[in-house]
Short mmCIF file of C-alpha atoms in Angstrom, two decimals:
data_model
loop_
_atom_site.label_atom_id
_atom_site.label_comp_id
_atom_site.label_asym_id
_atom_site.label_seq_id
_atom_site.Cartn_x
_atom_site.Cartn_y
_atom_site.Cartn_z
CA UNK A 1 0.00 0.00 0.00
CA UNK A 2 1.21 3.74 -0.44
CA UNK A 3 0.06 6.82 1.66
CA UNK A 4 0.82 10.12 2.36
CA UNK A 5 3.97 11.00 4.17
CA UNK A 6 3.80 12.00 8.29
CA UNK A 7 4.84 14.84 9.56
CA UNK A 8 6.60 13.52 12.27
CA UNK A 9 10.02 11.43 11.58
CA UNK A 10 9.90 9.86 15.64
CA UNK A 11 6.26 8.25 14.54
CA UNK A 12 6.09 6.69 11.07
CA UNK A 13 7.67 6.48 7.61
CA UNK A 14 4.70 5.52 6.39
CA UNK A 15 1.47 6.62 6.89
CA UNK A 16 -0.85 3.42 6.33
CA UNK A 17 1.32 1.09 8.10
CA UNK A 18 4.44 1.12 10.32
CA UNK A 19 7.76 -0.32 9.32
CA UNK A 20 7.04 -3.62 11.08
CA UNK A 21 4.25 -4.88 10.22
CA UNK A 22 4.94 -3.80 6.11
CA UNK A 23 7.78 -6.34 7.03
CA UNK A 24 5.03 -8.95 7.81
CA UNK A 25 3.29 -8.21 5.20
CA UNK A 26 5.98 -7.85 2.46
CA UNK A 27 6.33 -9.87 -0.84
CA UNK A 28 9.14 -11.63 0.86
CA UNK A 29 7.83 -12.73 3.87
CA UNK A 30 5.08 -14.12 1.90
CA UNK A 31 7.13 -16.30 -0.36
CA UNK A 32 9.04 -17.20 2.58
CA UNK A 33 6.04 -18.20 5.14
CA UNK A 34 5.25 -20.16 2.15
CA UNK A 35 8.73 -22.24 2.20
CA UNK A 36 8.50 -22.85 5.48
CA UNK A 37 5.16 -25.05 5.34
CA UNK A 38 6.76 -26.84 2.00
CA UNK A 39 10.09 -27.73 4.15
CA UNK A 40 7.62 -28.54 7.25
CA UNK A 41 5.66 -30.78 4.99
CA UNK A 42 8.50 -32.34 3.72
CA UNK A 43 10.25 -33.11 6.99
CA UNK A 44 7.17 -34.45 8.16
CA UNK A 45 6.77 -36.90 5.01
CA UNK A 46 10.18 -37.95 5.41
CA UNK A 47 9.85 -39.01 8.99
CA UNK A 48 6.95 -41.04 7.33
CA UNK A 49 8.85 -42.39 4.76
CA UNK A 50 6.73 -40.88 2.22
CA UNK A 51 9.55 -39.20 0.59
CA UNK A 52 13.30 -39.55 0.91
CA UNK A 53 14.73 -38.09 3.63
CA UNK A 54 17.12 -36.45 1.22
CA UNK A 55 14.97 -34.56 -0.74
CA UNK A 56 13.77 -33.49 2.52
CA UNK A 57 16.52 -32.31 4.20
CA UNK A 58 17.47 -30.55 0.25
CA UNK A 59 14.16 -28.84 0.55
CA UNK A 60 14.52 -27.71 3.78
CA UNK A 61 18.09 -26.57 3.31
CA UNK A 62 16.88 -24.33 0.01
CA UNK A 63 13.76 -23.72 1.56
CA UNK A 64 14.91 -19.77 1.81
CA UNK A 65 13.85 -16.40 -0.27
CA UNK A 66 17.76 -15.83 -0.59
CA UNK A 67 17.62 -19.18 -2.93
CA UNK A 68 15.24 -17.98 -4.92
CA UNK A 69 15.93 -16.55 -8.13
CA UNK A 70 13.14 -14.11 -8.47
CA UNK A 71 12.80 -13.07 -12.45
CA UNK A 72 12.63 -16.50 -12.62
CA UNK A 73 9.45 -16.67 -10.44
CA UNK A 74 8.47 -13.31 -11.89
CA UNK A 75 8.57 -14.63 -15.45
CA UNK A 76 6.64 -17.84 -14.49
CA UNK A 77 4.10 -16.06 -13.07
CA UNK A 78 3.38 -14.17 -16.00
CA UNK A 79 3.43 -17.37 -17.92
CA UNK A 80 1.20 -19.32 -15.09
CA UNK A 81 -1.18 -16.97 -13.83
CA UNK A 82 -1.19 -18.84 -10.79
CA UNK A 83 -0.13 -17.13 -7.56
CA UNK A 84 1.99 -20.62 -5.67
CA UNK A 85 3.12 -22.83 -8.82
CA UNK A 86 5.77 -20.19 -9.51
CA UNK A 87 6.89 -20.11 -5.77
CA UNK A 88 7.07 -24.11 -5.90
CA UNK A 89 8.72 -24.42 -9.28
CA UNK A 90 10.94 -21.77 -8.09
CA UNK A 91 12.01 -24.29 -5.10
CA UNK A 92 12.22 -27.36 -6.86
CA UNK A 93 14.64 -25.18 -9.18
CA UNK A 94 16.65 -24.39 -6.48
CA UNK A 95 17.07 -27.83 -5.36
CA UNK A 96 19.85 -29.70 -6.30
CA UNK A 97 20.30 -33.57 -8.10
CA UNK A 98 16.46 -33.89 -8.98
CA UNK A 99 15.69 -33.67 -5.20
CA UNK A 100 12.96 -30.68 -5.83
CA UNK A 101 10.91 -33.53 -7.24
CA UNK A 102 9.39 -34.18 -4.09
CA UNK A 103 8.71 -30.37 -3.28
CA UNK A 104 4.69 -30.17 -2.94
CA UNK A 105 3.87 -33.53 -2.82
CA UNK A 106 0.19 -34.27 -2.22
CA UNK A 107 -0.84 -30.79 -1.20
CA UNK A 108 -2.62 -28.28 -3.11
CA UNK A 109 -2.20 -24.37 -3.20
CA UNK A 110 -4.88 -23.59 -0.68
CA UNK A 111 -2.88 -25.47 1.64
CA UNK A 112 0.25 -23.84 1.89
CA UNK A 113 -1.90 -20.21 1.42
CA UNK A 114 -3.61 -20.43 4.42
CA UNK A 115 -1.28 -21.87 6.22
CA UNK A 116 1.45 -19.27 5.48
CA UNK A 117 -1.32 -16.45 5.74
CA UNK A 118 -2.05 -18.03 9.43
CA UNK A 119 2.31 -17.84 10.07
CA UNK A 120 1.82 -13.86 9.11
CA UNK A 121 -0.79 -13.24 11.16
CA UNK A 122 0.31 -14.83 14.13
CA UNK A 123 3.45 -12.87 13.68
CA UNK A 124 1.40 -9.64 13.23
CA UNK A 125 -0.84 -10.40 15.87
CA UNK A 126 2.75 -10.06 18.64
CA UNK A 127 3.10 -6.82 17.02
CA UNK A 128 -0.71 -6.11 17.52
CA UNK A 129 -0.30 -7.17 21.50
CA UNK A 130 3.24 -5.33 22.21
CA UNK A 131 1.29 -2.24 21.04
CA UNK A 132 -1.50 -2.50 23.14
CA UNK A 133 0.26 -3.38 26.26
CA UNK A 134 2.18 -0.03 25.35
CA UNK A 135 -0.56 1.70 25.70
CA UNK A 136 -2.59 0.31 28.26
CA UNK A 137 0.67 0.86 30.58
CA UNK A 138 0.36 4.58 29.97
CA UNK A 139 -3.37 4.28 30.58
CA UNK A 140 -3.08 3.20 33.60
CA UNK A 141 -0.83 5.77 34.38
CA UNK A 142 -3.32 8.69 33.87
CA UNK A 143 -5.74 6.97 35.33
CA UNK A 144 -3.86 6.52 38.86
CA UNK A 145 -2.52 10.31 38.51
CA UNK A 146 -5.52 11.74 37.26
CA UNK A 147 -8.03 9.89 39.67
CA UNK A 148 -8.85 13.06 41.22
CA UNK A 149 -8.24 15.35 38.36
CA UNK A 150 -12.10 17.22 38.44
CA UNK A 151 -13.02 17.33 34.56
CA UNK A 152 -16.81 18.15 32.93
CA UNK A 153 -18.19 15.00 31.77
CA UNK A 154 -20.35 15.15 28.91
CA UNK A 155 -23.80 13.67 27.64
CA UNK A 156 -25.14 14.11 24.06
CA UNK A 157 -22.55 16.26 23.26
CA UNK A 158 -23.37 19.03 25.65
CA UNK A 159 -21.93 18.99 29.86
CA UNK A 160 -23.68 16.80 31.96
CA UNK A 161 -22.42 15.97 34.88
CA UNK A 162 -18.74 15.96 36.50
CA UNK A 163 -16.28 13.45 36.24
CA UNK A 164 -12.49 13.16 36.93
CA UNK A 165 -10.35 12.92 33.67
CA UNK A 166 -8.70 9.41 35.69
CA UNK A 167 -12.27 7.92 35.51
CA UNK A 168 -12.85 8.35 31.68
CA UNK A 169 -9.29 6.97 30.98
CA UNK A 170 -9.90 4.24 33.48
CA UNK A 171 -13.05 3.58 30.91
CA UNK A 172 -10.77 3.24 28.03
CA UNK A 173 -8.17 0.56 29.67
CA UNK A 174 -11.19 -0.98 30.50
CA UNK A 175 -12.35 -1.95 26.81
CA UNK A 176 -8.37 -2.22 26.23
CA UNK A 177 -8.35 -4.82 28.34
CA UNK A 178 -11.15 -6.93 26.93
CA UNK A 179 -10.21 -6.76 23.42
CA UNK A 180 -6.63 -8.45 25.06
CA UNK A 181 -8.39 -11.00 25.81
CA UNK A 182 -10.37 -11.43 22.70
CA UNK A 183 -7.47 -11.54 21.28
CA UNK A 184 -6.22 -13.97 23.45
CA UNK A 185 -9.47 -16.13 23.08
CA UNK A 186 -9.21 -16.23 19.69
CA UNK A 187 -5.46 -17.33 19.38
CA UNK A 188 -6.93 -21.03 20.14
CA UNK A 189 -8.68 -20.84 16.74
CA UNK A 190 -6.61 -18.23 14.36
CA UNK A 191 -3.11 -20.66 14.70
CA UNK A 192 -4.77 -23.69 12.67
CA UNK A 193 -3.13 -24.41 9.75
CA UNK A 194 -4.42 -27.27 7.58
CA UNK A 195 -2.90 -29.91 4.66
CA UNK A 196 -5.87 -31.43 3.18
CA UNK A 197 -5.49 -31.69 -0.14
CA UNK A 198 -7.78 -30.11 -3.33
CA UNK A 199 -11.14 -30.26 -1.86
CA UNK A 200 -10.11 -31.55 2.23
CA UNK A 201 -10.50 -34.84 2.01
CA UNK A 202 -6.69 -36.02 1.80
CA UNK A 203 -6.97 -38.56 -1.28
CA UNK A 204 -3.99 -37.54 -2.21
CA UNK A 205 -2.02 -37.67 0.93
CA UNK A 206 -1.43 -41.53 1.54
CA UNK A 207 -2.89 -43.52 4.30
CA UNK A 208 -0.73 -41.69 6.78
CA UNK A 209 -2.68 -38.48 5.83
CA UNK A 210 -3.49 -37.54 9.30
CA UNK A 211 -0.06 -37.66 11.03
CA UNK A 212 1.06 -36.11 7.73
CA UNK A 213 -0.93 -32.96 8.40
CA UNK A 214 -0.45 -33.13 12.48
CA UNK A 215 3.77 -33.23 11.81
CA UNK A 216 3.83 -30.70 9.54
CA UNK A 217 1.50 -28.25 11.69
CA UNK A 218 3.63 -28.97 14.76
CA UNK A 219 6.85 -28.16 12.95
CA UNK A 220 4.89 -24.89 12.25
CA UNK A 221 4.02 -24.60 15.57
CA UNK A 222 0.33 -24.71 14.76
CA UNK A 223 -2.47 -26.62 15.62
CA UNK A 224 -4.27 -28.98 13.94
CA UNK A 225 -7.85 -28.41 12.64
CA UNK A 226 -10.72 -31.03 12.90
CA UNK A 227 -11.48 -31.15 9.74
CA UNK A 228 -11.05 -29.14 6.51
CA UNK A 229 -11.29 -25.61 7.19
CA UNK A 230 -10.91 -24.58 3.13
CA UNK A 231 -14.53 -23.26 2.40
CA UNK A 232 -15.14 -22.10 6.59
CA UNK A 233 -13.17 -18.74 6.93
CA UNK A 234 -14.98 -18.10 10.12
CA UNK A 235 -11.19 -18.36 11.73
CA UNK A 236 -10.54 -15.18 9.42
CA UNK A 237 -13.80 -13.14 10.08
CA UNK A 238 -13.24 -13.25 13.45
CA UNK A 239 -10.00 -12.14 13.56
CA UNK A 240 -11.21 -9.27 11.02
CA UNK A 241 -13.57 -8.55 13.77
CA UNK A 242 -11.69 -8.84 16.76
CA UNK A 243 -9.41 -5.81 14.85
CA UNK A 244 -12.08 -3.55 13.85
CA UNK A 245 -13.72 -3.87 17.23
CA UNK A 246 -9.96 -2.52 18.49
CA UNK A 247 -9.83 -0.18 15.51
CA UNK A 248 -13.35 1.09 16.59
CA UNK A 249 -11.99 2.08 20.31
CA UNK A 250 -9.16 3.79 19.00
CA UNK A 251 -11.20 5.65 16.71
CA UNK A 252 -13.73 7.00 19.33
CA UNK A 253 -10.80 7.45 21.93
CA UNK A 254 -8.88 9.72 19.07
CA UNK A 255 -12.15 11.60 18.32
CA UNK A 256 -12.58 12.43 21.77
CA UNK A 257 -9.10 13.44 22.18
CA UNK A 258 -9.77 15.77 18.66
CA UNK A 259 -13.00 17.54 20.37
CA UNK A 260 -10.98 17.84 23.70
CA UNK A 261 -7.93 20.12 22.13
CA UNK A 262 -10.51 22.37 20.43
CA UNK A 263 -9.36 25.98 21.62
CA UNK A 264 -12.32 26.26 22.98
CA UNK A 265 -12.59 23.23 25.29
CA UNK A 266 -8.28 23.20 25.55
CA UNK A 267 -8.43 20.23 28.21
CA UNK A 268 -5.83 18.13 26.84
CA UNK A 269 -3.41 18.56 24.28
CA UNK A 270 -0.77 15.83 22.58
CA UNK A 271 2.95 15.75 22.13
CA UNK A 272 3.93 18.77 20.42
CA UNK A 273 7.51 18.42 19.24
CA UNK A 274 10.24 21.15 18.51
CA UNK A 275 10.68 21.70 15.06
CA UNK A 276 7.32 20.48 14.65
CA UNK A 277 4.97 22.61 12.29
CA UNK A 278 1.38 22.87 12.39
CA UNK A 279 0.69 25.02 9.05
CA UNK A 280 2.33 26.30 6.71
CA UNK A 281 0.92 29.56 6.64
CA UNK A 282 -0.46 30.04 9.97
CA UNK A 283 2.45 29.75 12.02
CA UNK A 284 0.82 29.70 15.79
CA UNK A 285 -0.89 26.32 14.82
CA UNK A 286 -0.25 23.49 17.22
CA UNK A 287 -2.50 21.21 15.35
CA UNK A 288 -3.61 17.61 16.88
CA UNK A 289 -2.17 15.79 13.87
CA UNK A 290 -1.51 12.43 15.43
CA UNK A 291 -4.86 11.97 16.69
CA UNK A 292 -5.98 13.17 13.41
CA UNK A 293 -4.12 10.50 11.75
CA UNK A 294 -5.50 7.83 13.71
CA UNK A 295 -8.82 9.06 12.68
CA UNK A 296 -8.24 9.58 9.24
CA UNK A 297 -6.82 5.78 9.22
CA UNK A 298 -8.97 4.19 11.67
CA UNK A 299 -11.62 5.63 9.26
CA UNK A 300 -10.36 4.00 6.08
CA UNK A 301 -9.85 0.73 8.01
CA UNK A 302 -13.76 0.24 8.20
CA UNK A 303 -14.36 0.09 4.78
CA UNK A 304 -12.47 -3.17 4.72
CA UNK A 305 -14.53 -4.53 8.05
CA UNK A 306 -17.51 -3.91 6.29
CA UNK A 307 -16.99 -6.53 3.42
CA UNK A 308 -15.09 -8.70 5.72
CA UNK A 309 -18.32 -11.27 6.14
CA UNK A 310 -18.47 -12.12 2.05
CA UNK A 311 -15.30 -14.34 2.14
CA UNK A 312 -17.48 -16.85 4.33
CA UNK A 313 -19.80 -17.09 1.05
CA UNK A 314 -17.37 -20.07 -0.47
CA UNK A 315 -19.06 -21.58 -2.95
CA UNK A 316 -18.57 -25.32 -2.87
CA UNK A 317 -14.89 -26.48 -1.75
CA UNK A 318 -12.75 -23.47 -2.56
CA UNK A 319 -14.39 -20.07 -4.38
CA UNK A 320 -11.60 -18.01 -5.74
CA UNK A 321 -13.39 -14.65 -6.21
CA UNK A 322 -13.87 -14.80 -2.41
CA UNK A 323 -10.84 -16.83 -1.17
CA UNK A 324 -8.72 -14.00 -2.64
CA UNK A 325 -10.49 -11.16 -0.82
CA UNK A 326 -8.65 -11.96 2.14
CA UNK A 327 -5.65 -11.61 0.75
CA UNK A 328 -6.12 -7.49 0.52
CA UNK A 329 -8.83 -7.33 3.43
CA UNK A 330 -6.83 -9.00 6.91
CA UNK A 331 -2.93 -7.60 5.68
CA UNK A 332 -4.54 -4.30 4.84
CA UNK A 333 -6.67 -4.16 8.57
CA UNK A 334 -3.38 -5.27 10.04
CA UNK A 335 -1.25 -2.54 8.50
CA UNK A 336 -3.99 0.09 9.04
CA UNK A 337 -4.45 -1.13 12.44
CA UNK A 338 -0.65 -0.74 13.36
CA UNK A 339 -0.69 2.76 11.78
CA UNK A 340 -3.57 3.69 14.51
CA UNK A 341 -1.47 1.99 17.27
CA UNK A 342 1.45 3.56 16.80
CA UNK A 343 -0.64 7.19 16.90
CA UNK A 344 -2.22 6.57 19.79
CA UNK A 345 0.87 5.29 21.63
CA UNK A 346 2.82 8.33 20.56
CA UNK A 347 -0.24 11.02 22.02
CA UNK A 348 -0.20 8.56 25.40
CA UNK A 349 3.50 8.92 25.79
CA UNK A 350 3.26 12.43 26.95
CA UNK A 351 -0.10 13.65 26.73
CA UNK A 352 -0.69 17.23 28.04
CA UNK A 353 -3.62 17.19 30.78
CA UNK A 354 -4.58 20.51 31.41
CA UNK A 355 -6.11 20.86 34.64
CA UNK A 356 -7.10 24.83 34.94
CA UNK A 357 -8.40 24.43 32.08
CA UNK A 358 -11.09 21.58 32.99
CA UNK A 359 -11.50 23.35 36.09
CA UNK A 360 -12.95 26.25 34.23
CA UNK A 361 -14.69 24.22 31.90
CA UNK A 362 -16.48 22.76 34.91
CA UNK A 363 -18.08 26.46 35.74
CA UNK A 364 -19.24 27.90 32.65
CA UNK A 365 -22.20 26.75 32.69
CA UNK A 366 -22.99 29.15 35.42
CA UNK A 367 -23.57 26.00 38.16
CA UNK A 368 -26.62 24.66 36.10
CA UNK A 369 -24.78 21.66 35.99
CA UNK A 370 -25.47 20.57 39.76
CA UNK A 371 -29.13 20.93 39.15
CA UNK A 372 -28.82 17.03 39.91
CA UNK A 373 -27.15 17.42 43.15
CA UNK A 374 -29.41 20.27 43.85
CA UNK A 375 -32.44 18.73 43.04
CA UNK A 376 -31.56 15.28 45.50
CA UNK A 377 -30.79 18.01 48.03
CA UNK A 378 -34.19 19.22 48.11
CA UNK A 379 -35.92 15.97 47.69
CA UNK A 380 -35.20 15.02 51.37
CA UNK A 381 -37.66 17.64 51.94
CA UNK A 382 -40.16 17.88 48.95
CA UNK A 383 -39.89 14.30 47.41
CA UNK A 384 -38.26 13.61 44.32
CA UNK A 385 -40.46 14.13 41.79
CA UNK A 386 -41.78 17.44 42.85
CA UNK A 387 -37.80 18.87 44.35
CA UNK A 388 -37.68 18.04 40.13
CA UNK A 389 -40.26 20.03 39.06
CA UNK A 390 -38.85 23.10 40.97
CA UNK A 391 -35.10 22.63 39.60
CA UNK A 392 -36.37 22.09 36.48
CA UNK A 393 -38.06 25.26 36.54
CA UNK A 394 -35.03 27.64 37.91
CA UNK A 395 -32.78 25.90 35.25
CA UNK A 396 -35.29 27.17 32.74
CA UNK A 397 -36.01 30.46 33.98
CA UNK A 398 -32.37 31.12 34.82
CA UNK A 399 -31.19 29.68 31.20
CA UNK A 400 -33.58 31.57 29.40
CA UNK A 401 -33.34 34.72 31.79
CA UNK A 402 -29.48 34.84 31.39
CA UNK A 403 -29.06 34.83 35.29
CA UNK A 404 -26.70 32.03 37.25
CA UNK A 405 -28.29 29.24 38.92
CA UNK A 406 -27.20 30.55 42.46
CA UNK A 407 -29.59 33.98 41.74
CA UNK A 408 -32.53 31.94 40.90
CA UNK A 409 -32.41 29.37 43.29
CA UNK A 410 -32.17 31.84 45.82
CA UNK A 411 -34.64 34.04 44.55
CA UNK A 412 -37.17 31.20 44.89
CA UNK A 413 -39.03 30.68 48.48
CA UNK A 414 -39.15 26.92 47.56
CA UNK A 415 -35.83 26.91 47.72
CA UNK A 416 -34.48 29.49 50.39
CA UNK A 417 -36.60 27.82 52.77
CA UNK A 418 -34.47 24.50 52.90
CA UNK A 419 -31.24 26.25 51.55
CA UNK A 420 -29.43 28.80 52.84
CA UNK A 421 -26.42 30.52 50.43
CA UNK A 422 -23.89 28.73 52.22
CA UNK A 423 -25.91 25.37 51.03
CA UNK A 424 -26.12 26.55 47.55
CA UNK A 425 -22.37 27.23 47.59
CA UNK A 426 -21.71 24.30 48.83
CA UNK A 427 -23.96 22.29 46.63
CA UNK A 428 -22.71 24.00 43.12
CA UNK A 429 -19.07 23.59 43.99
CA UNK A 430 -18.44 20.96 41.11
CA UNK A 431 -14.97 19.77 42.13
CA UNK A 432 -17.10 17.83 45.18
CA UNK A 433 -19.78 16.40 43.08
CA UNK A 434 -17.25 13.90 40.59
CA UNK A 435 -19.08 10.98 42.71
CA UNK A 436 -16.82 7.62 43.75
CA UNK A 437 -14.75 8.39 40.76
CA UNK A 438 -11.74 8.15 42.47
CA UNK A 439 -12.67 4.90 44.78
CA UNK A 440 -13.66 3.20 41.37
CA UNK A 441 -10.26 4.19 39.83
CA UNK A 442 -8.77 2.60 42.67
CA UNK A 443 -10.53 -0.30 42.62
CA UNK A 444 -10.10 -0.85 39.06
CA UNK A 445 -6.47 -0.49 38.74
CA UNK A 446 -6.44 -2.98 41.42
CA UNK A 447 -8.67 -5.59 39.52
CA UNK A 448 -6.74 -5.15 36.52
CA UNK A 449 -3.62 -4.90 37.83
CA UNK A 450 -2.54 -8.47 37.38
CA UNK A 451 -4.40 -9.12 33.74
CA UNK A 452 -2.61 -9.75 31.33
CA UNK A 453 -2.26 -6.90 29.42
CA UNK A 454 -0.66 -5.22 32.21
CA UNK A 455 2.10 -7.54 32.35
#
């Protein structure tokens, strides 16, 4: 894939995916996970005596990108069409005395496909969990500092009620934490490869067809499937899923972090390095651009999530026009998914929490905001519903009459008669009102401290 360039050197050469996982998910990785379930399979037919064990120990030994001669491949797959023959013939070439005879024997192309798409997604999937454990460290670290850090919290898009900036972060660690062990979960399934022959029934594999397929899995470190898994690429969906669902966080958590450095809100703000540029003709711009990027890539990684369920409509045994979707769906989620990783770990790193300004945010609404607190003050004495009615109707008349809550609540008898202005100041201080915000902080980085993603 190709994107735009990134402004900042320390983050990314590339702007749809980092350096890393475009080694995953390079042409010669490919080719090589590739080799490395032909050599498997051949070790594991020589151990059965199904070929010799020096054609296996050849294949194995050439069994490596650096013995390939590439225009070679290139040419035959110009001639062939086909996306593995090349790749085999290519091997067998490379194989000396007539010994890359035996290369491929029994298996078809799906075979060795899946199974070296299944080696570069478990590799990607390490990258995938170092990243997240990145982040949920730093997490964890705002939330403990920031557990008492008094911020507005906001409902519909407009302030609700306050909050402490610990508790919302605490929120996002939370969900961190389950999709680690999604992905965890679904490690048990995702690491199946399978040798099964053309349509998964193993005619061609000799009687020992089952230990064939188990030995050759186990040099892969894999496990074995139950049965043919060639037209069921529920493995692959949910692994699709289990990424978007991550990709999904990150995009709301970036978002957030967008509407949050608005000039007008100004509660947080992310690394800002020096030398770094914001515009280049407005030249006081500190622009959010890392969180941006995440968006703008988290974004363009649901597009792929939302086709993602048509490679489960096989038709038959194997259905080309959807087997080869998932070569361009998963590597590109992967790669996108790194890209919004790598943001997001950057902007955690250092982020900026600016507390003066969420402590004015939490006032300029004038103290309407309490109305809650106000309103359970007053129901000890009126009831509930009806201590409603009357702080429903000094929010009102103060909203629409451009006065502060304080004047109108104390202009009404209702009110003065259980409340006295030392009450009401009391009562519309919003740095007392965040709740158990920072007892449920506590208690959660306690809970979580010895998962897994923490470790």
């Amino acid at each position: 894939m190709t994107g735009i360039s990134v402004f900042d050197h320390r983050l990314l050469a590339d702007s749809w995916s980092t350096p890393a996982m475009r080694a995953i998910f390079c042409e010669q990785n490919r080719i090589q996970k590739w080799l490395d379930v032909e050599a498997a399979l051949a070790k594991a037919q020589a151990k059965l005596k199904i070929i010799p064990e020096d054609a296996a120990e050849e294949i194995a030994k050439k069994a490596h990108y650096e013995f390939m001669d590439m225009d070679f491949i290139y040419a035959e797959f110009k001639k062939t069409k086909h996306p593995l023959v090349p790749t085999v013939r290519g091997l067998e070439k490379a194989c000396e005395n007539g010994l890359g005879e035996f290369v491929h024997f029994g298996v078809t192309t799906q075979d060795i496909i899946d199974t070296g798409l299944v080696l570069q997604f478990k590799e990607a999937m390490q990258i995938i969990k170092s990243e997240l454990k990145a982040i949920a460290k730093d997490l964890a670290k705002l939330a403990k500092t920031h557990k008492n850090t008094p911020m507005m919290g906001r409902t519909l898009a407009l302030q609700a009620l306050p909050i402490t900036f610990g508790h919302k972060v605490a929120i996002w660690l939370s969900e961190l934490n389950r999709h680690y062990d999604r992905i965890m979960e679904l490690e048990k399934r995702l690491y199946v490869g399978l040798i099964v022959g053309a349509v998964g029934t193993k005619a061609s594999l000799s009687d020992e067809c089952n230990e064939v397929e188990k030995l050759t899995l186990e040099n892969l470190d894999l496990n074995v499937p139950d049965i043919s898994w060639q037209p069921a690429r529920d493995r692959f969906i949910e692994l699709g899923y289990v990424l978007g669902n991550i990709n999904a966080t990150f995009n709301k958590i970036a978002h957030q972090l967008l509407i949050l450095t608005h000039n007008e809100i100004d509660e947080i703000a992310e690394p800002f390095g020096k030398g770094q540029v914001g515009s280049s003709t407005m030249p006081h711009k500190r622009n959010p651009a890392v969180s941006e990027n995440a968006v703008t890539v988290s974004n363009a990684l649901r597009a792929n999530i939302a086709i993602l369920s048509d490679i489960e409509r096989h038709e038959h045994e194997r259905d080309g026009q959807v087997w080869k979707m998932e070569w361009k769906l998963l590597p590109e989620i992967f790669l996108m998914l790194s890209v919004v990783l790598a943001n997001m770990k950057f902007v955690f790193s250092d982020l900026e929490v600016k507390k003066d300004k969420m402590l004015k945010n939490l006032n300029i609404l004038d103290g309407f905001v309490l109305a809650e607190r106000v309103m359970f003050a007053l129901s000890d004495h009126y009831g509930k519903q009806h201590a409603h009615e009357i702080v429903y109707e000094n929010a009102m008349r103060g909203i629409e009459g451009h006065k502060t809550f304080k004047e109108v609540l104390l202009s009404d008898e209702r009110v003065s008669k259980v409340l006295n202005e030392k009450d009401i100041d009391a009562l519309l201080d919003a740095t007392t009102y965040v709740g158990y915000a920072p007892k449920l902080v506590d208690e959660f980085l306690e809970k979580i401290a010895s998962s897994e993603i923490l470790k």
